[in-house]
Amino acid sequence: MKTAIYPGTFDPITLGHIDVIKKSLNIFDKVIVATTDNINKNYHFSIDERLDIINNSLFKDLKFNKKKIQVVSFNNLTIDLCKKYNAHAIIRGLR
């Protein structure tokens, strides 16, 4: 099973983020959407609000498969997150 990590602040999640997730599901068996809670940044939404927004957007509104996407929060290095979930790749979007 190939797993990818999609790290970001997702403050809030956008249609661009969702498009990247959709395309990633064509390549990977599982995508971990990981929102960070860096204390050095000012966020519009709290970590709990962002997790709710992401989960509602992906699973309630768009009906994505919960077996293929996992939403988590993290506050350490991305490489540590990759090791924890045995990820094969890190997904990044372009601005």
PDB file of C-alpha atoms in Angstrom:
ATOM      1  CA  MET A   1       0.000   0.000   0.000  1.00  0.00           C
ATOM      2  CA  LYS A   2       1.452   3.354  -1.057  1.00  0.00           C
ATOM      3  CA  THR A   3       0.770   6.182   1.365  1.00  0.00           C
ATOM      4  CA  ALA A   4       1.375   9.890   0.871  1.00  0.00           C
ATOM      5  CA  ILE A   5       1.373  12.790   3.338  1.00  0.00           C
ATOM      6  CA  TYR A   6      -0.205  16.109   2.369  1.00  0.00           C
ATOM      7  CA  PRO A   7       1.011  18.549   5.050  1.00  0.00           C
ATOM      8  CA  GLY A   8      -0.165  22.128   5.379  1.00  0.00           C
ATOM      9  CA  THR A   9      -1.975  24.660   7.504  1.00  0.00           C
ATOM     10  CA  PHE A  10      -5.261  24.327   5.590  1.00  0.00           C
ATOM     11  CA  ASP A  11      -6.433  27.620   7.117  1.00  0.00           C
ATOM     12  CA  PRO A  12      -8.959  27.021   5.621  1.00  0.00           C
ATOM     13  CA  ILE A  13      -8.946  24.152   3.144  1.00  0.00           C
ATOM     14  CA  THR A  14      -9.588  25.438  -0.391  1.00  0.00           C
ATOM     15  CA  LEU A  15     -10.817  24.023  -3.688  1.00  0.00           C
ATOM     16  CA  GLY A  16      -7.162  23.969  -4.765  1.00  0.00           C
ATOM     17  CA  HIS A  17      -6.277  21.740  -1.813  1.00  0.00           C
ATOM     18  CA  ILE A  18      -9.212  19.470  -2.602  1.00  0.00           C
ATOM     19  CA  ASP A  19      -8.136  19.228  -6.243  1.00  0.00           C
ATOM     20  CA  VAL A  20      -4.643  18.140  -5.146  1.00  0.00           C
ATOM     21  CA  ILE A  21      -6.180  15.512  -2.842  1.00  0.00           C
ATOM     22  CA  LYS A  22      -8.417  14.183  -5.666  1.00  0.00           C
ATOM     23  CA  LYS A  23      -5.478  13.867  -8.038  1.00  0.00           C
ATOM     24  CA  SER A  24      -3.337  12.241  -5.351  1.00  0.00           C
ATOM     25  CA  LEU A  25      -5.941   9.517  -4.840  1.00  0.00           C
ATOM     26  CA  ASN A  26      -5.307   8.434  -8.439  1.00  0.00           C
ATOM     27  CA  ILE A  27      -1.657   7.775  -7.564  1.00  0.00           C
ATOM     28  CA  PHE A  28      -1.665   6.629  -3.931  1.00  0.00           C
ATOM     29  CA  ASP A  29      -3.707   4.079  -2.018  1.00  0.00           C
ATOM     30  CA  LYS A  30      -3.987   6.367   1.010  1.00  0.00           C
ATOM     31  CA  VAL A  31      -3.529  10.095   1.543  1.00  0.00           C
ATOM     32  CA  ILE A  32      -2.894  11.534   5.004  1.00  0.00           C
ATOM     33  CA  VAL A  33      -4.063  15.164   5.154  1.00  0.00           C
ATOM     34  CA  ALA A  34      -1.996  16.622   7.989  1.00  0.00           C
ATOM     35  CA  THR A  35      -2.736  20.068   9.344  1.00  0.00           C
ATOM     36  CA  THR A  36      -0.062  21.707  11.451  1.00  0.00           C
ATOM     37  CA  ASP A  37      -0.424  23.674  14.631  1.00  0.00           C
ATOM     38  CA  ASN A  38       2.761  25.758  14.620  1.00  0.00           C
ATOM     39  CA  ILE A  39       2.751  28.122  17.607  1.00  0.00           C
ATOM     40  CA  ASN A  40       4.763  30.693  15.624  1.00  0.00           C
ATOM     41  CA  LYS A  41       1.907  31.374  13.185  1.00  0.00           C
ATOM     42  CA  ASN A  42      -1.331  33.278  13.573  1.00  0.00           C
ATOM     43  CA  TYR A  43      -4.261  31.248  12.268  1.00  0.00           C
ATOM     44  CA  HIS A  44      -7.772  32.300  11.302  1.00  0.00           C
ATOM     45  CA  PHE A  45      -9.140  29.029  12.699  1.00  0.00           C
ATOM     46  CA  SER A  46      -8.008  26.914  15.653  1.00  0.00           C
ATOM     47  CA  ILE A  47      -6.617  23.436  15.055  1.00  0.00           C
ATOM     48  CA  ASP A  48      -9.915  21.858  16.158  1.00  0.00           C
ATOM     49  CA  GLU A  49     -11.906  24.115  13.827  1.00  0.00           C
ATOM     50  CA  ARG A  50      -9.583  23.315  10.921  1.00  0.00           C
ATOM     51  CA  LEU A  51      -9.882  19.577  11.564  1.00  0.00           C
ATOM     52  CA  ASP A  52     -13.691  19.908  11.604  1.00  0.00           C
ATOM     53  CA  ILE A  53     -13.703  21.978   8.403  1.00  0.00           C
ATOM     54  CA  ILE A  54     -11.438  19.494   6.613  1.00  0.00           C
ATOM     55  CA  ASN A  55     -13.411  16.458   7.769  1.00  0.00           C
ATOM     56  CA  ASN A  56     -16.756  18.052   6.877  1.00  0.00           C
ATOM     57  CA  SER A  57     -15.489  19.163   3.466  1.00  0.00           C
ATOM     58  CA  LEU A  58     -13.976  15.828   2.491  1.00  0.00           C
ATOM     59  CA  PHE A  59     -16.389  13.353   4.033  1.00  0.00           C
ATOM     60  CA  LYS A  60     -19.775  15.044   4.499  1.00  0.00           C
ATOM     61  CA  ASP A  61     -19.836  17.428   1.541  1.00  0.00           C
ATOM     62  CA  LEU A  62     -17.742  15.585  -1.061  1.00  0.00           C
ATOM     63  CA  LYS A  63     -18.316  12.016   0.184  1.00  0.00           C
ATOM     64  CA  PHE A  64     -14.683  10.918  -0.118  1.00  0.00           C
ATOM     65  CA  ASN A  65     -13.837   7.394   1.047  1.00  0.00           C
ATOM     66  CA  LYS A  66     -12.687   7.444   4.689  1.00  0.00           C
ATOM     67  CA  LYS A  67     -10.597   4.335   4.012  1.00  0.00           C
ATOM     68  CA  LYS A  68      -8.478   6.254   1.480  1.00  0.00           C
ATOM     69  CA  ILE A  69      -8.047   9.549   3.366  1.00  0.00           C
ATOM     70  CA  GLN A  70      -7.042  10.187   6.943  1.00  0.00           C
ATOM     71  CA  VAL A  71      -7.071  13.655   8.540  1.00  0.00           C
ATOM     72  CA  VAL A  72      -4.604  14.291  11.366  1.00  0.00           C
ATOM     73  CA  SER A  73      -2.926  17.183  13.151  1.00  0.00           C
ATOM     74  CA  PHE A  74       0.772  17.437  13.913  1.00  0.00           C
ATOM     75  CA  ASN A  75       3.237  19.851  15.479  1.00  0.00           C
ATOM     76  CA  ASN A  76       6.564  18.191  14.758  1.00  0.00           C
ATOM     77  CA  LEU A  77       8.718  17.766  11.668  1.00  0.00           C
ATOM     78  CA  THR A  78       7.104  16.454   8.493  1.00  0.00           C
ATOM     79  CA  ILE A  79       9.750  13.723   8.261  1.00  0.00           C
ATOM     80  CA  ASP A  80       8.667  12.441  11.678  1.00  0.00           C
ATOM     81  CA  LEU A  81       5.082  12.329  10.414  1.00  0.00           C
ATOM     82  CA  CYS A  82       6.221  10.396   7.320  1.00  0.00           C
ATOM     83  CA  LYS A  83       8.023   7.856   9.481  1.00  0.00           C
ATOM     84  CA  LYS A  84       5.019   7.486  11.784  1.00  0.00           C
ATOM     85  CA  TYR A  85       2.662   6.677   8.880  1.00  0.00           C
ATOM     86  CA  ASN A  86       5.269   4.892   6.709  1.00  0.00           C
ATOM     87  CA  ALA A  87       4.644   7.366   3.887  1.00  0.00           C
ATOM     88  CA  HIS A  88       6.219   6.901   0.474  1.00  0.00           C
ATOM     89  CA  ALA A  89       5.795  10.498  -0.671  1.00  0.00           C
ATOM     90  CA  ILE A  90       5.030  14.061   0.406  1.00  0.00           C
ATOM     91  CA  ILE A  91       2.431  15.909  -1.656  1.00  0.00           C
ATOM     92  CA  ARG A  92       2.797  19.610  -2.334  1.00  0.00           C
ATOM     93  CA  GLY A  93       0.696  21.950  -4.423  1.00  0.00           C
ATOM     94  CA  LEU A  94       1.900  24.853  -6.535  1.00  0.00           C
ATOM     95  CA  ARG A  95       0.877  28.460  -6.077  1.00  0.00           C
TER      96      ARG A  95
END
